Amino acid sequence: QSVLTQPPSASGTPGQRVTISCSGSSSNVGTKDVYWYQQLPGTAPKLLISRNNQRPSGVPDRFSGSKSGTSASLAISGLRSEDEADYYCATWDDSLRGRVFGGGTKLTVL
Amino acid sequence: EVQMVESGGELVQPGGSLRLSCAASGFTLSSFEMNWVRQAPGKGLEWVSYISSSGTTIYYADSVKGRFTISRDNAKNSLYLQMNSLRVEDTALYYCARGWFDSWGLGTLVTVSS
């Protein structure tokens, strides 16, 4: 069981906006930068958002990240069928003295 | 182009050992922190270990502490993971990943089974 809690699943229809949450504590999300990753079926993960809200080059601006207190969120607007994937948050945890991933959220585009 | 290629994964019996390697190209390995991340079949991502660019700072997940050892050879552009006392629950696809996981290899499969 991860110290970062994500909903196991999320869904939306094409064109919709969906958000995925990542809930932690003061030893991780509350005081550290959060990163988000997309893993398409059968592929290696890909960095989507770094340092809470920074999009690496090449990531569409439909993807955005935010953080408030001990929770972070990934928002995907203008949902597309190719966004169907697993999404993970990650950060550093001071108590564990290590990096941690959330349990992952499987996004289904209906 | 940034590329990382993992190797060394195979079928091993419980209690056995393996050494994974990650060959990096397209960037200067000595400038980056590196990690090993694993993914058990059908499961989520699990961070395994971190090593600083110089190799002086190392961290491990509690699940592998005392059994796994991360190392690097910047001159050979390579990252390693020595895995001892392997358990069935170590079965996973093992990825090497750069920095805050901004680039990943394709992974190498480790299967621990009798």
Coordinates of N, CA and C in Angstrom, one line a residue:
Chain A
Q1 N 0.8 -1.2 0.0 CA 0.0 0.0 0.0 C 0.9 1.3 0.0
S2 N 0.7 2.1 -1.0 CA 1.6 3.3 -1.1 C 1.1 4.4 -0.1
V3 N 2.1 5.2 0.2 CA 1.8 6.4 1.0 C 1.1 7.5 0.2
L4 N 1.1 7.4 -1.1 CA 0.4 8.3 -2.0 C -0.8 7.6 -2.5
T5 N -2.0 8.2 -2.2 CA -3.3 7.5 -2.6 C -3.8 8.1 -3.8
Q6 N -4.1 7.3 -4.8 CA -4.7 7.7 -6.1 C -6.0 6.8 -6.2
P7 N -7.0 7.4 -6.9 CA -8.2 6.5 -7.2 C -7.7 5.5 -8.2
P8 N -8.2 4.2 -8.0 CA -7.8 3.2 -8.9 C -8.2 3.4 -10.3
S9 N -9.4 4.1 -10.5 CA -9.9 4.3 -11.9 C -10.5 5.6 -12.0
A10 N -10.6 6.1 -13.3 CA -11.2 7.3 -13.7 C -11.7 7.1 -15.1
S11 N -12.7 7.9 -15.5 CA -13.2 7.8 -16.8 C -13.8 9.1 -17.3
G12 N -13.9 9.2 -18.6 CA -14.5 10.4 -19.2 C -14.8 10.1 -20.7
T13 N -15.6 11.0 -21.3 CA -15.9 10.9 -22.7 C -15.0 11.8 -23.5
P14 N -14.8 11.6 -24.7 CA -14.0 12.4 -25.6 C -14.4 13.9 -25.4
G15 N -13.4 14.8 -25.2 CA -13.7 16.2 -25.1 C -13.9 16.7 -23.7
Q16 N -14.1 15.7 -22.8 CA -14.4 16.1 -21.4 C -13.1 16.5 -20.7
R17 N -13.2 17.0 -19.5 CA -12.1 17.3 -18.6 C -12.1 16.3 -17.4
V18 N -11.0 15.6 -17.2 CA -11.0 14.7 -16.0 C -9.8 15.1 -15.1
T19 N -10.0 14.8 -13.8 CA -8.9 15.1 -12.9 C -8.6 13.8 -12.1
I20 N -7.3 13.6 -11.8 CA -6.8 12.5 -11.0 C -6.1 13.0 -9.8
S21 N -6.5 12.6 -8.7 CA -5.9 13.1 -7.4 C -4.8 12.2 -6.9
C22 N -3.9 12.8 -6.1 CA -2.8 12.1 -5.5 C -2.7 12.7 -4.1
S23 N -3.1 11.9 -3.1 CA -3.2 12.4 -1.7 C -2.1 11.8 -0.9
G24 N -1.4 12.7 -0.2 CA -0.3 12.3 0.7 C -0.3 12.9 2.0
S25 N 0.9 13.3 2.5 CA 1.0 13.9 3.9 C 2.1 14.9 3.9
S26 N 2.3 15.4 5.1 CA 3.3 16.5 5.2 C 4.7 16.0 5.0
S27 N 4.9 14.7 5.0 CA 6.3 14.1 4.8 C 6.5 13.9 3.3
N28 N 5.5 14.1 2.5 CA 5.8 13.9 1.1 C 5.1 15.0 0.2
V29 N 3.9 14.9 -0.2 CA 3.3 15.9 -1.1 C 3.2 17.2 -0.5
G30 N 3.0 17.3 0.8 CA 2.9 18.6 1.5 C 4.1 19.5 1.4
T31 N 5.3 18.9 1.3 CA 6.5 19.6 1.3 C 7.5 19.3 0.2
K32 N 7.1 18.5 -0.7 CA 8.0 18.1 -1.9 C 7.3 18.3 -3.2
D33 N 8.1 18.4 -4.2 CA 7.5 18.5 -5.6 C 6.9 17.1 -6.0
V34 N 5.9 17.2 -6.8 CA 5.1 16.1 -7.3 C 5.3 16.0 -8.8
Y35 N 5.5 14.7 -9.2 CA 5.7 14.4 -10.7 C 4.6 13.5 -11.1
W36 N 4.2 13.6 -12.4 CA 3.2 12.7 -12.9 C 3.7 12.0 -14.2
Y37 N 3.2 10.8 -14.3 CA 3.7 9.9 -15.4 C 2.5 9.2 -16.1
Q38 N 2.6 9.0 -17.4 CA 1.6 8.3 -18.2 C 2.2 7.0 -18.7
Q39 N 1.5 5.9 -18.5 CA 2.0 4.6 -19.0 C 1.0 4.1 -19.9
L40 N 1.2 4.1 -21.2 CA 0.3 3.5 -22.2 C 0.5 2.0 -22.1
P41 N -0.5 1.3 -22.5 CA -0.4 -0.2 -22.4 C 0.8 -0.8 -23.1
G42 N 1.5 -1.6 -22.4 CA 2.7 -2.3 -23.0 C 3.9 -1.4 -23.2
T43 N 4.0 -0.2 -22.6 CA 5.1 0.7 -22.9 C 5.7 1.1 -21.5
A44 N 6.9 1.7 -21.6 CA 7.5 2.3 -20.4 C 6.8 3.6 -20.1
P45 N 6.8 4.0 -18.8 CA 6.2 5.3 -18.4 C 6.8 6.5 -19.1
K46 N 6.1 7.6 -19.1 CA 6.6 8.8 -19.7 C 6.3 9.9 -18.8
L47 N 7.2 10.8 -18.6 CA 7.0 12.0 -17.7 C 6.1 13.0 -18.3
L48 N 5.0 13.3 -17.6 CA 4.0 14.2 -18.1 C 4.1 15.6 -17.4
I49 N 4.3 15.6 -16.1 CA 4.4 16.9 -15.3 C 5.5 16.7 -14.4
S50 N 6.4 17.8 -14.3 CA 7.5 17.8 -13.3 C 7.2 19.0 -12.4
R51 N 7.8 18.8 -11.2 CA 7.7 19.9 -10.2 C 6.4 20.5 -10.1
N52 N 5.4 19.7 -9.8 CA 4.0 20.1 -9.6 C 3.2 20.5 -10.8
N53 N 3.8 21.4 -11.6 CA 3.0 21.9 -12.7 C 3.7 22.3 -14.0
Q54 N 5.0 21.7 -14.1 CA 5.8 22.0 -15.3 C 5.6 20.9 -16.4
R55 N 5.3 21.4 -17.6 CA 5.2 20.4 -18.7 C 6.5 20.3 -19.4
P56 N 7.1 19.1 -19.5 CA 8.3 18.9 -20.4 C 7.9 19.2 -21.8
S57 N 9.0 19.5 -22.6 CA 8.8 19.8 -24.0 C 8.1 18.6 -24.7
G58 N 7.1 18.9 -25.5 CA 6.4 17.9 -26.2 C 5.2 17.4 -25.6
V59 N 4.9 17.7 -24.3 CA 3.7 17.3 -23.6 C 2.6 18.3 -24.0
P60 N 1.5 17.9 -24.5 CA 0.4 18.8 -24.9 C -0.1 19.6 -23.7
D61 N -0.5 20.8 -24.0 CA -1.0 21.7 -22.9 C -2.4 21.3 -22.4
R62 N -2.9 20.2 -22.9 CA -4.2 19.6 -22.4 C -3.9 19.0 -21.0
F63 N -2.6 18.7 -20.7 CA -2.2 18.1 -19.4 C -1.7 19.2 -18.5
S64 N -2.2 19.3 -17.3 CA -1.8 20.3 -16.3 C -1.8 19.7 -14.9
G65 N -0.9 20.2 -14.1 CA -0.7 19.7 -12.7 C -0.9 20.8 -11.7
S66 N -1.3 20.5 -10.6 CA -1.5 21.5 -9.5 C -1.3 20.8 -8.2
K67 N -1.0 21.6 -7.1 CA -0.9 21.0 -5.8 C -1.4 22.0 -4.8
S68 N -2.1 21.5 -3.8 CA -2.6 22.3 -2.7 C -2.5 21.5 -1.4
G69 N -1.7 22.0 -0.4 CA -1.6 21.3 0.8 C -0.9 19.9 0.6
T70 N -1.6 18.9 1.1 CA -1.1 17.5 0.9 C -1.7 16.7 -0.2
S71 N -2.3 17.4 -1.1 CA -2.9 16.8 -2.3 C -2.4 17.4 -3.6
A72 N -2.2 16.6 -4.6 CA -1.9 17.1 -5.9 C -2.9 16.5 -6.9
S73 N -3.0 17.2 -8.1 CA -3.9 16.7 -9.1 C -3.4 16.9 -10.5
L74 N -3.8 15.9 -11.3 CA -3.4 16.0 -12.7 C -4.8 16.2 -13.4
A75 N -4.8 17.2 -14.3 CA -6.0 17.5 -15.1 C -5.7 17.2 -16.6
I76 N -6.7 16.6 -17.2 CA -6.6 16.4 -18.6 C -7.8 16.9 -19.3
S77 N -7.6 17.9 -20.1 CA -8.8 18.6 -20.8 C -8.9 18.1 -22.2
G78 N -10.0 18.3 -22.8 CA -10.2 17.8 -24.2 C -9.8 16.4 -24.4
L79 N -10.3 15.5 -23.5 CA -10.0 14.1 -23.5 C -10.0 13.4 -24.8
R80 N -9.0 12.6 -25.1 CA -8.9 11.9 -26.4 C -8.7 10.4 -26.1
S81 N -9.1 9.6 -27.1 CA -9.0 8.2 -26.9 C -7.6 7.7 -26.6
E82 N -6.6 8.4 -27.2 CA -5.2 8.0 -26.9 C -4.7 8.4 -25.5
D83 N -5.5 9.1 -24.7 CA -5.2 9.3 -23.3 C -5.5 8.2 -22.4
E84 N -6.1 7.1 -23.0 CA -6.4 5.9 -22.2 C -5.1 5.3 -21.8
A85 N -4.9 5.3 -20.5 CA -3.6 4.8 -20.0 C -3.6 4.8 -18.4
D86 N -2.5 4.3 -17.8 CA -2.4 4.4 -16.4 C -1.6 5.6 -16.1
Y87 N -2.0 6.3 -15.0 CA -1.3 7.5 -14.6 C -0.8 7.4 -13.1
Y88 N 0.4 7.8 -12.9 CA 1.1 7.7 -11.6 C 1.6 9.0 -11.1
C89 N 1.5 9.3 -9.8 CA 2.2 10.4 -9.2 C 3.4 9.9 -8.5
A90 N 4.3 10.8 -8.2 CA 5.5 10.4 -7.5 C 6.1 11.6 -6.8
T91 N 6.8 11.3 -5.7 CA 7.5 12.4 -5.0 C 8.5 11.7 -4.0
W92 N 9.2 12.5 -3.2 CA 10.1 12.1 -2.2 C 9.3 12.0 -0.9
D93 N 9.6 11.0 0.0 CA 9.0 10.9 1.3 C 10.1 11.0 2.3
D94 N 10.0 12.0 3.2 CA 11.0 12.3 4.3 C 11.0 11.1 5.3
S95 N 9.9 10.6 5.6 CA 9.8 9.5 6.6 C 10.4 8.2 6.1
L96 N 10.1 7.9 4.9 CA 10.7 6.7 4.3 C 12.1 6.9 3.8
R97 N 12.5 8.1 3.6 CA 13.8 8.5 3.0 C 14.0 7.7 1.7
G98 N 13.0 8.0 0.9 CA 13.0 7.4 -0.5 C 11.9 8.0 -1.4
R99 N 12.1 7.7 -2.6 CA 11.0 8.1 -3.6 C 9.9 7.2 -3.6
V100 N 8.7 7.7 -3.8 CA 7.5 6.9 -3.8 C 6.6 7.2 -5.0
F101 N 5.9 6.1 -5.4 CA 4.9 6.3 -6.5 C 3.5 6.1 -5.8
G102 N 2.5 6.7 -6.4 CA 1.2 6.4 -6.1 C 0.8 5.1 -6.7
G103 N -0.4 4.5 -6.2 CA -0.8 3.2 -6.7 C -1.2 3.2 -8.2
G104 N -1.4 4.3 -8.8 CA -1.8 4.4 -10.2 C -3.3 4.5 -10.4
T105 N -3.6 5.2 -11.4 CA -5.0 5.4 -11.8 C -5.2 5.0 -13.3
K106 N -6.1 4.1 -13.5 CA -6.4 3.6 -14.9 C -7.5 4.5 -15.4
L107 N -7.1 5.3 -16.5 CA -8.1 6.2 -17.1 C -8.7 5.5 -18.3
T108 N -10.0 5.4 -18.3 CA -10.8 4.9 -19.5 C -11.5 6.0 -20.2
V109 N -11.3 6.0 -21.5 CA -12.1 7.0 -22.3 C -13.3 6.3 -22.9
L110 N -14.4 6.6 -22.5 CA -15.7 5.9 -22.9 C -16.1 6.2 -24.3
Chain B
E1 N 20.0 11.2 -29.2 CA 18.8 10.7 -28.6 C 19.1 10.0 -27.3
V2 N 18.4 10.3 -26.2 CA 18.6 9.7 -24.9 C 18.1 8.2 -25.1
Q3 N 19.0 7.3 -24.6 CA 18.6 5.9 -24.7 C 19.2 5.2 -23.5
M4 N 18.4 4.3 -22.9 CA 18.9 3.4 -21.9 C 18.4 2.0 -22.2
V5 N 19.3 1.0 -22.1 CA 19.0 -0.4 -22.4 C 19.4 -1.2 -21.2
E6 N 18.4 -1.8 -20.6 CA 18.6 -2.7 -19.5 C 18.9 -4.2 -20.0
S7 N 19.7 -4.9 -19.2 CA 19.9 -6.3 -19.5 C 20.2 -7.0 -18.2
G8 N 20.2 -8.4 -18.3 CA 20.6 -9.2 -17.2 C 19.4 -9.9 -16.5
G9 N 18.2 -9.6 -16.9 CA 17.1 -10.3 -16.3 C 16.9 -11.7 -16.9
E10 N 16.5 -12.6 -16.0 CA 16.3 -14.0 -16.4 C 15.5 -14.7 -15.3
L11 N 15.3 -16.0 -15.5 CA 14.6 -16.8 -14.5 C 15.6 -17.3 -13.5
V12 N 15.4 -17.1 -12.2 CA 16.3 -17.5 -11.2 C 15.5 -18.1 -10.0
Q13 N 16.1 -19.0 -9.3 CA 15.4 -19.6 -8.2 C 15.4 -18.7 -6.9
P14 N 14.4 -18.9 -6.1 CA 14.4 -18.1 -4.8 C 15.7 -18.3 -4.1
G15 N 16.3 -17.2 -3.5 CA 17.5 -17.3 -2.9 C 18.7 -17.0 -3.8
G16 N 18.5 -16.9 -5.0 CA 19.6 -16.7 -6.0 C 19.9 -15.3 -6.2
S17 N 20.9 -15.0 -7.1 CA 21.4 -13.7 -7.3 C 21.3 -13.3 -8.8
L18 N 21.3 -12.1 -9.1 CA 21.3 -11.6 -10.5 C 22.0 -10.2 -10.4
R19 N 22.6 -9.8 -11.5 CA 23.1 -8.5 -11.7 C 22.5 -7.9 -12.9
L20 N 21.8 -6.8 -12.7 CA 21.2 -6.1 -13.9 C 22.1 -4.9 -14.3
S21 N 22.1 -4.7 -15.6 CA 22.9 -3.5 -16.1 C 22.0 -2.6 -16.9
C22 N 22.4 -1.4 -17.0 CA 21.7 -0.4 -17.8 C 22.8 0.4 -18.5
A23 N 22.8 0.3 -19.9 CA 23.7 1.0 -20.7 C 23.1 2.3 -21.2
A24 N 23.7 3.4 -20.9 CA 23.1 4.7 -21.3 C 23.9 5.3 -22.5
S25 N 23.1 6.0 -23.3 CA 23.7 6.7 -24.4 C 22.9 7.9 -24.8
G26 N 23.5 8.8 -25.5 CA 22.8 10.1 -25.9 C 22.9 11.2 -24.8
F27 N 23.5 10.9 -23.7 CA 23.7 11.9 -22.7 C 24.8 11.5 -21.8
T28 N 25.3 12.5 -21.0 CA 26.4 12.2 -20.1 C 26.0 11.7 -18.8
L29 N 26.1 10.4 -18.6 CA 25.6 9.7 -17.4 C 26.1 10.4 -16.1
S30 N 27.3 10.8 -16.1 CA 27.9 11.4 -14.9 C 27.2 12.7 -14.4
S31 N 26.4 13.2 -15.2 CA 25.7 14.5 -14.9 C 24.3 14.2 -14.2
F32 N 23.9 12.9 -14.2 CA 22.5 12.7 -13.7 C 22.5 11.7 -12.6
E33 N 21.5 11.9 -11.7 CA 21.0 10.9 -10.7 C 20.4 9.8 -11.5
M34 N 20.4 8.6 -11.0 CA 19.8 7.5 -11.7 C 19.0 6.6 -10.7
N35 N 18.1 5.8 -11.2 CA 17.2 5.0 -10.4 C 16.9 3.6 -11.0
W36 N 16.5 2.7 -10.2 CA 15.9 1.5 -10.7 C 14.4 1.5 -10.2
V37 N 13.5 1.2 -11.1 CA 12.1 1.1 -10.8 C 11.6 -0.2 -11.3
R38 N 10.7 -0.9 -10.6 CA 10.2 -2.1 -11.0 C 8.7 -2.1 -11.1
Q39 N 8.2 -3.1 -11.9 CA 6.7 -3.2 -12.0 C 6.4 -4.7 -12.1
A40 N 5.8 -5.2 -11.1 CA 5.4 -6.6 -11.1 C 4.2 -6.8 -12.1
P41 N 4.1 -8.0 -12.6 CA 3.0 -8.2 -13.7 C 1.7 -7.7 -13.2
G42 N 1.1 -6.9 -14.0 CA -0.3 -6.3 -13.7 C -0.3 -5.4 -12.6
K43 N 0.8 -5.0 -12.0 CA 0.8 -4.1 -10.9 C 1.3 -2.7 -11.2
G44 N 1.4 -1.8 -10.2 CA 1.9 -0.5 -10.4 C 3.4 -0.4 -10.3
L45 N 3.9 0.9 -10.4 CA 5.3 1.2 -10.4 C 5.8 1.2 -8.9
E46 N 7.0 0.6 -8.7 CA 7.6 0.6 -7.4 C 9.0 1.1 -7.6
W47 N 9.4 2.2 -6.9 CA 10.7 2.7 -6.9 C 11.6 1.7 -6.1
V48 N 12.8 1.4 -6.6 CA 13.6 0.4 -5.9 C 14.9 1.1 -5.3
S49 N 15.6 1.9 -6.1 CA 16.8 2.4 -5.6 C 17.2 3.7 -6.4
Y50 N 18.0 4.6 -5.7 CA 18.5 5.8 -6.3 C 20.0 5.9 -6.0
I51 N 20.7 6.5 -7.0 CA 22.1 6.8 -6.8 C 22.4 8.2 -7.3
S52 N 23.1 9.0 -6.6 CA 23.5 10.3 -7.0 C 24.4 10.3 -8.2
S53 N 24.6 11.4 -8.9 CA 25.5 11.5 -10.0 C 26.9 11.0 -9.8
S54 N 27.4 11.3 -8.6 CA 28.8 10.9 -8.2 C 28.8 9.5 -7.6
G55 N 27.7 9.0 -7.2 CA 27.6 7.7 -6.5 C 27.8 7.8 -5.0
T56 N 27.9 9.0 -4.5 CA 28.1 9.1 -3.0 C 26.8 9.0 -2.2
T57 N 25.7 9.2 -2.8 CA 24.4 9.2 -2.1 C 23.6 8.1 -2.7
I58 N 23.1 7.2 -1.9 CA 22.3 6.0 -2.3 C 21.1 5.8 -1.4
Y59 N 20.0 5.5 -1.9 CA 18.8 5.1 -1.2 C 18.2 3.9 -1.7
Y60 N 17.5 3.1 -0.8 CA 16.8 1.9 -1.2 C 15.4 1.9 -0.7
A61 N 14.5 1.3 -1.4 CA 13.2 1.0 -0.8 C 13.3 0.0 0.3
D62 N 12.5 0.0 1.3 CA 12.6 -0.9 2.4 C 12.5 -2.3 2.0
S63 N 11.7 -2.6 0.9 CA 11.5 -3.9 0.4 C 12.8 -4.6 -0.1
V64 N 13.8 -3.8 -0.4 CA 15.0 -4.4 -1.0 C 16.3 -4.1 -0.2
K65 N 16.1 -3.3 0.8 CA 17.3 -2.9 1.6 C 18.0 -4.1 2.2
G66 N 19.3 -4.1 2.1 CA 20.1 -5.2 2.6 C 20.2 -6.3 1.7
R67 N 19.5 -6.4 0.6 CA 19.6 -7.4 -0.4 C 20.1 -6.9 -1.8
F68 N 19.7 -5.7 -2.1 CA 20.1 -5.1 -3.4 C 21.1 -4.1 -3.2
T69 N 22.0 -3.9 -4.2 CA 23.0 -2.9 -4.2 C 23.1 -2.2 -5.6
I70 N 22.9 -0.9 -5.5 CA 23.0 -0.1 -6.7 C 24.4 0.5 -6.9
S71 N 24.9 0.5 -8.1 CA 26.2 1.1 -8.4 C 26.2 1.7 -9.8
R72 N 27.3 2.4 -10.1 CA 27.4 3.0 -11.4 C 28.9 3.1 -11.8
D73 N 29.1 3.1 -13.1 CA 30.4 3.3 -13.7 C 30.3 4.4 -14.7
N74 N 30.5 5.6 -14.3 CA 30.3 6.7 -15.3 C 31.2 6.7 -16.5
A75 N 32.4 6.1 -16.3 CA 33.3 6.0 -17.4 C 32.8 5.0 -18.5
K76 N 32.0 4.1 -18.0 CA 31.4 3.1 -19.0 C 29.9 3.4 -19.3
N77 N 29.5 4.6 -18.8 CA 28.1 5.0 -19.0 C 27.1 3.9 -18.6
S78 N 27.3 3.3 -17.5 CA 26.5 2.2 -17.1 C 26.1 2.3 -15.6
L79 N 24.9 1.7 -15.4 CA 24.3 1.6 -14.1 C 24.0 0.2 -13.8
Y80 N 24.1 -0.2 -12.5 CA 24.0 -1.6 -12.2 C 23.1 -1.8 -11.0
L81 N 22.5 -3.0 -10.9 CA 21.8 -3.4 -9.7 C 22.1 -4.9 -9.4
Q82 N 22.8 -5.0 -8.3 CA 23.2 -6.4 -7.8 C 22.0 -6.8 -6.9
M83 N 21.4 -8.0 -7.2 CA 20.2 -8.4 -6.5 C 20.6 -9.8 -5.9
N84 N 20.6 -9.8 -4.6 CA 20.9 -11.1 -3.8 C 19.7 -11.5 -3.0
S85 N 19.7 -12.8 -2.6 CA 18.6 -13.3 -1.8 C 17.2 -13.0 -2.4
L86 N 17.1 -13.3 -3.7 CA 15.9 -13.0 -4.4 C 14.7 -13.8 -3.9
R87 N 13.6 -13.1 -3.9 CA 12.3 -13.7 -3.5 C 11.3 -13.7 -4.6
V88 N 10.3 -14.6 -4.5 CA 9.3 -14.7 -5.5 C 8.7 -13.3 -5.8
E89 N 8.5 -12.5 -4.7 CA 7.9 -11.2 -4.8 C 8.8 -10.1 -5.5
D90 N 10.0 -10.5 -5.8 CA 10.9 -9.6 -6.6 C 10.6 -9.8 -8.1
T91 N 9.8 -10.7 -8.5 CA 9.5 -10.9 -9.9 C 8.8 -9.6 -10.5
A92 N 9.5 -9.1 -11.5 CA 9.0 -7.8 -12.1 C 9.8 -7.5 -13.3
L93 N 9.3 -6.5 -14.0 CA 10.0 -5.8 -15.1 C 10.8 -4.7 -14.4
Y94 N 12.1 -4.7 -14.6 CA 13.0 -3.7 -13.9 C 13.4 -2.7 -14.9
Y95 N 13.1 -1.4 -14.6 CA 13.5 -0.3 -15.5 C 14.6 0.5 -14.8
C96 N 15.6 1.0 -15.7 CA 16.4 2.1 -15.2 C 15.8 3.4 -15.7
A97 N 15.9 4.4 -14.8 CA 15.2 5.7 -15.1 C 16.1 6.9 -14.7
R98 N 16.2 7.9 -15.5 CA 17.1 9.0 -15.2 C 16.4 10.1 -14.4
G99 N 17.2 10.7 -13.5 CA 16.7 11.8 -12.7 C 15.4 11.6 -12.0
W100 N 14.5 12.5 -12.2 CA 13.1 12.3 -11.7 C 12.3 11.6 -12.7
F101 N 12.9 10.5 -13.2 CA 12.3 9.5 -14.1 C 11.8 10.3 -15.4
D102 N 12.7 11.1 -15.9 CA 12.4 11.8 -17.2 C 12.7 11.0 -18.4
S103 N 13.4 10.0 -18.3 CA 13.7 9.0 -19.4 C 13.8 7.6 -18.8
W104 N 13.3 6.7 -19.6 CA 13.2 5.3 -19.1 C 13.7 4.4 -20.2
G105 N 14.3 3.2 -19.7 CA 14.6 2.2 -20.7 C 13.3 1.4 -20.9
L106 N 13.5 0.3 -21.7 CA 12.4 -0.6 -22.0 C 12.2 -1.7 -20.9
G107 N 13.2 -1.8 -20.0 CA 13.1 -2.8 -19.0 C 13.7 -4.2 -19.3
T108 N 14.0 -4.9 -18.2 CA 14.5 -6.3 -18.3 C 13.7 -7.1 -17.3
L109 N 13.2 -8.3 -17.7 CA 12.3 -9.1 -16.9 C 13.1 -10.0 -15.9
V110 N 12.8 -9.9 -14.7 CA 13.3 -10.8 -13.7 C 12.2 -11.7 -13.2
T111 N 12.4 -13.0 -13.3 CA 11.4 -13.9 -12.8 C 12.1 -14.8 -11.7
V112 N 11.5 -14.8 -10.5 CA 12.0 -15.6 -9.4 C 11.0 -16.7 -9.1
S113 N 11.4 -17.9 -9.4 CA 10.5 -19.0 -9.3 C 11.3 -20.3 -9.2
S114 N 10.7 -21.3 -8.5 CA 11.4 -22.6 -8.4 C 10.8 -23.5 -9.4

